[in-house]
Short mmCIF file of C-alpha atoms in Angstrom, two decimals:
data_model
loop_
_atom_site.label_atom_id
_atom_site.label_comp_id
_atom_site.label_asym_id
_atom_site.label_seq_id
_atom_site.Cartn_x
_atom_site.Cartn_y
_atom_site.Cartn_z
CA UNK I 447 0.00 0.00 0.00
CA UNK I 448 1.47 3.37 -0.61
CA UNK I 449 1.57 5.78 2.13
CA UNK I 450 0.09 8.97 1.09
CA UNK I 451 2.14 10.98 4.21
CA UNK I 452 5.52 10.60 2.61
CA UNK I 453 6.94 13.79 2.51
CA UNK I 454 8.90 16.22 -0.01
CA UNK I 455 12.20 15.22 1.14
CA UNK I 456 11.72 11.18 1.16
CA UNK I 457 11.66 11.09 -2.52
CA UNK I 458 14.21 10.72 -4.59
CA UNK I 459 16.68 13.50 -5.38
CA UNK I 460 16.52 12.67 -9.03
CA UNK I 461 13.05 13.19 -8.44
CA UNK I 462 13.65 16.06 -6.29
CA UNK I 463 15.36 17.99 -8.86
CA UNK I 464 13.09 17.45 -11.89
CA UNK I 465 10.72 19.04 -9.53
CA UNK I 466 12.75 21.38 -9.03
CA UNK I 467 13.94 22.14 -12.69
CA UNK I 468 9.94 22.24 -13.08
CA UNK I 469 9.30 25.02 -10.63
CA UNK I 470 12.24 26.95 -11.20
CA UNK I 471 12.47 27.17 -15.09
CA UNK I 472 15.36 28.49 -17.02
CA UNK I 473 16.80 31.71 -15.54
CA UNK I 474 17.82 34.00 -18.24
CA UNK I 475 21.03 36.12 -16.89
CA UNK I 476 22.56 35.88 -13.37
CA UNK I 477 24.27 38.83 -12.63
CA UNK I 478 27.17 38.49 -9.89
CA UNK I 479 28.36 41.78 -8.22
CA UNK I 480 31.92 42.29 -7.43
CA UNK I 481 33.36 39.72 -4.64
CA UNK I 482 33.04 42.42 -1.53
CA UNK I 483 29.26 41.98 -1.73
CA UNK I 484 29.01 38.59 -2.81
CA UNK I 485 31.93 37.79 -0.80
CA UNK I 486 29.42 38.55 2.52
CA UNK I 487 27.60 35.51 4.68
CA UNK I 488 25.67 33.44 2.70
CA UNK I 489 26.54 35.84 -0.04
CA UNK I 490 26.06 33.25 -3.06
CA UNK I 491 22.46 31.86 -1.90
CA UNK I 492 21.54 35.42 -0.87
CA UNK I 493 21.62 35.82 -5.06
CA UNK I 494 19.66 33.46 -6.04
CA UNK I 495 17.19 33.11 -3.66
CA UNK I 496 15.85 35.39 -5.54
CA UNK I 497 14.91 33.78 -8.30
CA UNK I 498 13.52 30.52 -6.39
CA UNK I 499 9.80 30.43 -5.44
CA UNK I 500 9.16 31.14 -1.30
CA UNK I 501 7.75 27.70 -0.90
CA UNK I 502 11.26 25.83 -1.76
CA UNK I 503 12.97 28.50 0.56
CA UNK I 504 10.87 27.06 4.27
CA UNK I 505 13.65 23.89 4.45
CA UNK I 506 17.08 24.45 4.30
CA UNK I 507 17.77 21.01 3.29
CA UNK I 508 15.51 21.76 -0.24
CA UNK I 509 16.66 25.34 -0.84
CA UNK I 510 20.39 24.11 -0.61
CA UNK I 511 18.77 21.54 -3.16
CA UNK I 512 16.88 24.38 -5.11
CA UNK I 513 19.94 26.49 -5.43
CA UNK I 514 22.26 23.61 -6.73
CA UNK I 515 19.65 23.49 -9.61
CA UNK I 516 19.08 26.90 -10.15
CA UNK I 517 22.49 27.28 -10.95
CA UNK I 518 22.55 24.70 -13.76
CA UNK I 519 19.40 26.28 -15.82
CA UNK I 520 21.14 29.25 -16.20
CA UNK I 521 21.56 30.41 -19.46
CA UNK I 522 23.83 33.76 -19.21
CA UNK I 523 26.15 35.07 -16.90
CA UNK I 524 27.03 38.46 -16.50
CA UNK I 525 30.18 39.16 -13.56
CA UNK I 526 32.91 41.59 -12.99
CA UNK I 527 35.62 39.33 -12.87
CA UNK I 528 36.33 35.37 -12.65
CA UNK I 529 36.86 35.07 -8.94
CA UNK I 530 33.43 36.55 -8.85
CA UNK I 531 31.95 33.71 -10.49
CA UNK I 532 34.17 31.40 -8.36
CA UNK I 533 32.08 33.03 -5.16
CA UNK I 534 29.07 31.32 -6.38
CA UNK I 535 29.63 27.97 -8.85
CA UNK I 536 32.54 26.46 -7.21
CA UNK I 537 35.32 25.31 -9.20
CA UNK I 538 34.56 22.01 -10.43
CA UNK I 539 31.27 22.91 -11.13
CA UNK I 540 30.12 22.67 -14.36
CA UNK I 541 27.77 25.22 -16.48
CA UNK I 542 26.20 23.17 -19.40
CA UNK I 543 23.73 25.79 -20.10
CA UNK I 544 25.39 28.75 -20.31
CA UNK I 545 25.45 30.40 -23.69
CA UNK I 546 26.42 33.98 -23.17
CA UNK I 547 29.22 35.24 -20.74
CA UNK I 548 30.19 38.32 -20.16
CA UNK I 549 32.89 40.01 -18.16
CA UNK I 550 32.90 43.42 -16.79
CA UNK I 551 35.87 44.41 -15.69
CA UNK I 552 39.27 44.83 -17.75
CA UNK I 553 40.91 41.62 -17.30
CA UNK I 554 44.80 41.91 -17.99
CA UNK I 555 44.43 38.29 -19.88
CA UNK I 556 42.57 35.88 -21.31
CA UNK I 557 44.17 32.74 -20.26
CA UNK I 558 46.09 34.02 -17.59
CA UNK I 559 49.26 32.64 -15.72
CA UNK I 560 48.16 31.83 -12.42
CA UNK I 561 47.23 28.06 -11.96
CA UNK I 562 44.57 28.27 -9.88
CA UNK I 563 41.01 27.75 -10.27
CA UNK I 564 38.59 31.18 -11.75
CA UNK I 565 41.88 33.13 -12.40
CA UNK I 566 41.30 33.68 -15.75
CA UNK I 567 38.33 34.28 -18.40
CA UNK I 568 39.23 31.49 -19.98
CA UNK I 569 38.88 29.21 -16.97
CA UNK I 570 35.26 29.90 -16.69
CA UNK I 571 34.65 29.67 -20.81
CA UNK I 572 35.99 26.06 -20.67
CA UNK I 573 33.33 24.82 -18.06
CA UNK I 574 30.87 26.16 -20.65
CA UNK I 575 30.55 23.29 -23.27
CA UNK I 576 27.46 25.34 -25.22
CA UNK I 577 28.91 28.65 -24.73
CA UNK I 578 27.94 30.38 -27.89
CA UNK I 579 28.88 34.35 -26.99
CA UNK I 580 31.58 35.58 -25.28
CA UNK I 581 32.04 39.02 -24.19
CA UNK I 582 35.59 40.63 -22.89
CA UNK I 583 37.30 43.44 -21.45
CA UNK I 584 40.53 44.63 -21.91
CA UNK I 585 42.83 47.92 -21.55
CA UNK I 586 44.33 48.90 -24.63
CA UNK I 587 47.54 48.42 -23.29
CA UNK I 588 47.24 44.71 -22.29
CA UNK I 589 49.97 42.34 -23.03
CA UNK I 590 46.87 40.60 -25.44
CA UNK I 591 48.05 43.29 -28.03
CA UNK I 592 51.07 42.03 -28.62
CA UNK I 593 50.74 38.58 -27.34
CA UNK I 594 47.24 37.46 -28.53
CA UNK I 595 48.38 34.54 -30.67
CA UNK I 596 49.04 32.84 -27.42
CA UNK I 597 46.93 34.50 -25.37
CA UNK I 598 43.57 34.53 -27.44
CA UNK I 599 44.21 31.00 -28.84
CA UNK I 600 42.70 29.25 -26.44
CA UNK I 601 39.09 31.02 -27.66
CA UNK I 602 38.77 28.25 -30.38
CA UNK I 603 38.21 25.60 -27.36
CA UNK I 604 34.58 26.71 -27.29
CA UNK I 605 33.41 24.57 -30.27
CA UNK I 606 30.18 26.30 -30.19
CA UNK I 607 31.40 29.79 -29.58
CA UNK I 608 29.69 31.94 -32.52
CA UNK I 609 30.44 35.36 -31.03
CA UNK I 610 33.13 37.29 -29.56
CA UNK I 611 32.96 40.73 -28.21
CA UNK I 612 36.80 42.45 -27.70
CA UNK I 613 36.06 45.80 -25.66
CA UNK I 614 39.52 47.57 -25.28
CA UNK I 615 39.74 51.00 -22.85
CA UNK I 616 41.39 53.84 -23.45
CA UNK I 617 42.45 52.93 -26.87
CA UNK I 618 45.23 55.62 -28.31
CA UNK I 619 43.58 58.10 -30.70
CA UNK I 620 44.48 59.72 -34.30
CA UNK I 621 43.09 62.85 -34.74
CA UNK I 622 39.03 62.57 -33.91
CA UNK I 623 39.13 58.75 -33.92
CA UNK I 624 40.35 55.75 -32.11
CA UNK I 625 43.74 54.33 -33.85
CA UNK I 626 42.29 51.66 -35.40
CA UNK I 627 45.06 50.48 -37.31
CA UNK I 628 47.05 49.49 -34.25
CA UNK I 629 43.89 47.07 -33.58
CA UNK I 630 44.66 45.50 -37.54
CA UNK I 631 47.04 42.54 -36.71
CA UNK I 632 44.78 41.45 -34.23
CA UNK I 633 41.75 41.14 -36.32
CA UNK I 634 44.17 39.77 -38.85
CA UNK I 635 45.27 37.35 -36.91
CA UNK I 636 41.71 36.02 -35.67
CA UNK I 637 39.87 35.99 -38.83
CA UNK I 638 43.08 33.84 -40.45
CA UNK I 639 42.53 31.55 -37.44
CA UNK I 640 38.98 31.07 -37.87
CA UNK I 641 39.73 30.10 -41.79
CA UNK I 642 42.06 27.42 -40.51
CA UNK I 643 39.44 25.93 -38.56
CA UNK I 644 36.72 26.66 -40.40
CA UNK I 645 34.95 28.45 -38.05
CA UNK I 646 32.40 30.93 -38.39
CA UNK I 647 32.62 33.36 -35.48
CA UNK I 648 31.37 37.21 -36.18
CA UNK I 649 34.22 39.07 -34.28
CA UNK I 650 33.32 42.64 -33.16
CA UNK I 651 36.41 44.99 -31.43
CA UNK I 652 34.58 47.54 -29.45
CA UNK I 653 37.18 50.14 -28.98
CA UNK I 654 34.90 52.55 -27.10
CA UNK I 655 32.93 50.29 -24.81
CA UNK I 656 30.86 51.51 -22.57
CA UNK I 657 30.57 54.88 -24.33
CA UNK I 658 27.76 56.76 -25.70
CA UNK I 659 28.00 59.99 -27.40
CA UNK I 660 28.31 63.01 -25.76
CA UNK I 661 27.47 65.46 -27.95
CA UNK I 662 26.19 66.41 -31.37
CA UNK I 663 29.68 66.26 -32.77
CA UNK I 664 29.83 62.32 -31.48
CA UNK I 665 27.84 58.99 -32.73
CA UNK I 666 28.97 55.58 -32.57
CA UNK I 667 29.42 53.87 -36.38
CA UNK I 668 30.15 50.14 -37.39
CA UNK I 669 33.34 50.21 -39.72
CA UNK I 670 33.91 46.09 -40.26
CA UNK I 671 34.35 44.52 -37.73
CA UNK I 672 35.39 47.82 -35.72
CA UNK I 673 32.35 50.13 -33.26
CA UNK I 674 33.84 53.18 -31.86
CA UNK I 675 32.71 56.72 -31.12
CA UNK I 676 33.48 59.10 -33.48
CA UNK I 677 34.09 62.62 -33.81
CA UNK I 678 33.41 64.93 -36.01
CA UNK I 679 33.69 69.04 -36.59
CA UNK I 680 30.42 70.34 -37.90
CA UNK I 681 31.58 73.52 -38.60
CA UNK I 682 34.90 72.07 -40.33
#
């Protein structure tokens, strides 16, 4: 005979979590502050709490449960840096949904050099096996400039990747504009790549991001693969 009192957490967790994947639904973007706020007590759950429905939040058992799925239905991440991210999906954690990411903050690489976990963009990309967008940010004097070949390279892990966003501050200017010619080799060098593997990645350098126009004598145009804000005299 089958007792009609079990409760909730007698089940399964298999079972558990489809429920749970039922009730909670994909979660678009997951923005993670900087680390001194998520960095705080219970900083991590304190995020996505949020998005979980009050009546999985009355156990602490099932909205420990909740949270661990709620992390794998979401679909973009938006953070400031990669320890941020490590503050929330621990390091061995896995993100099989994830199609867009997006960093923030100038990071001085891609890869990076220190082996440890979250150090680098690129250590959070590779736990992204759908990752189809990828957004960075660089200063234009980062070592990528004149090391991207071994830098950048590792981009092409991402089978799926189909876009990548290069924002690079403070890029030197030439007259009204941006110097875009000193951003050549590296789009050069990328699109070459992409022939070589036969991939089809739209590549966009943003070499004003973050900018809008300030004036009348400012708007932002497309040239290529190049966006920047330029200037112009009116009178002139």
């Amino acid at each position: 005979m089958i007792n009609s009192r079990i409760g909730f957490r007698n089940l399964p967790l298999e079972l558990r979590n489809e429920i749970y994947q039922y009730v909670i639904g994909d979660i678009r973007q997951l923005k993670i502050p900087s680390a001194s706020w998520v960095g705080t007590r219970h900083g991590p759950h304190r995020l996505l709490f949020r998005r979980i429905p009050p009546s999985l939040l009355l156990n602490r058992q099932i909205a420990n449960e909740a949270v661990q799925v709620s992390l794998q239905r979401v679909k973009s991440i938006k953070a400031c840096n990669p320890r941020d991210i490590a503050n929330v999906f621990p390091a061995d954690t896995l993100l099989p949904n994830v199609r867009q990411l997006e960093f923030t903050v100038a990071q001085p690489f891609y890869t990076g050099i220190e082996r440890s976990a979250c150090s680098s963009p690129h250590d959070v990309a590779s736990r992204c096996p759908r990752l189809e967008e990828l957004r960075l940010l660089f200063p234009a004097t980062n070592p990528t400039m004149n090391n991207f070949a071994s830098d950048l390279i590792s981009i092409f892990e991402n089978k799926r990747l189909v876009k990548l966003h290069l924002g690079y501050r403070d890029a030197p200017s030439k007259g009204w504009d941006v110097d875009v010619a000193l951003f050549r080799p590296l789009e050069s060098w990328f699109l070459q790549k992409c022939r070589e593997r036969k991939r089809h990645i739209k590549l966009t350098i943003d070499l004003s991001p973050g900018r809008v126009p300030g004036c009348y004598e400012e708007r932002r145009i497309q040239v290529g693969n190049f966006t920047y804000i330029h200037g112009f005299d009116m009178f002139g």
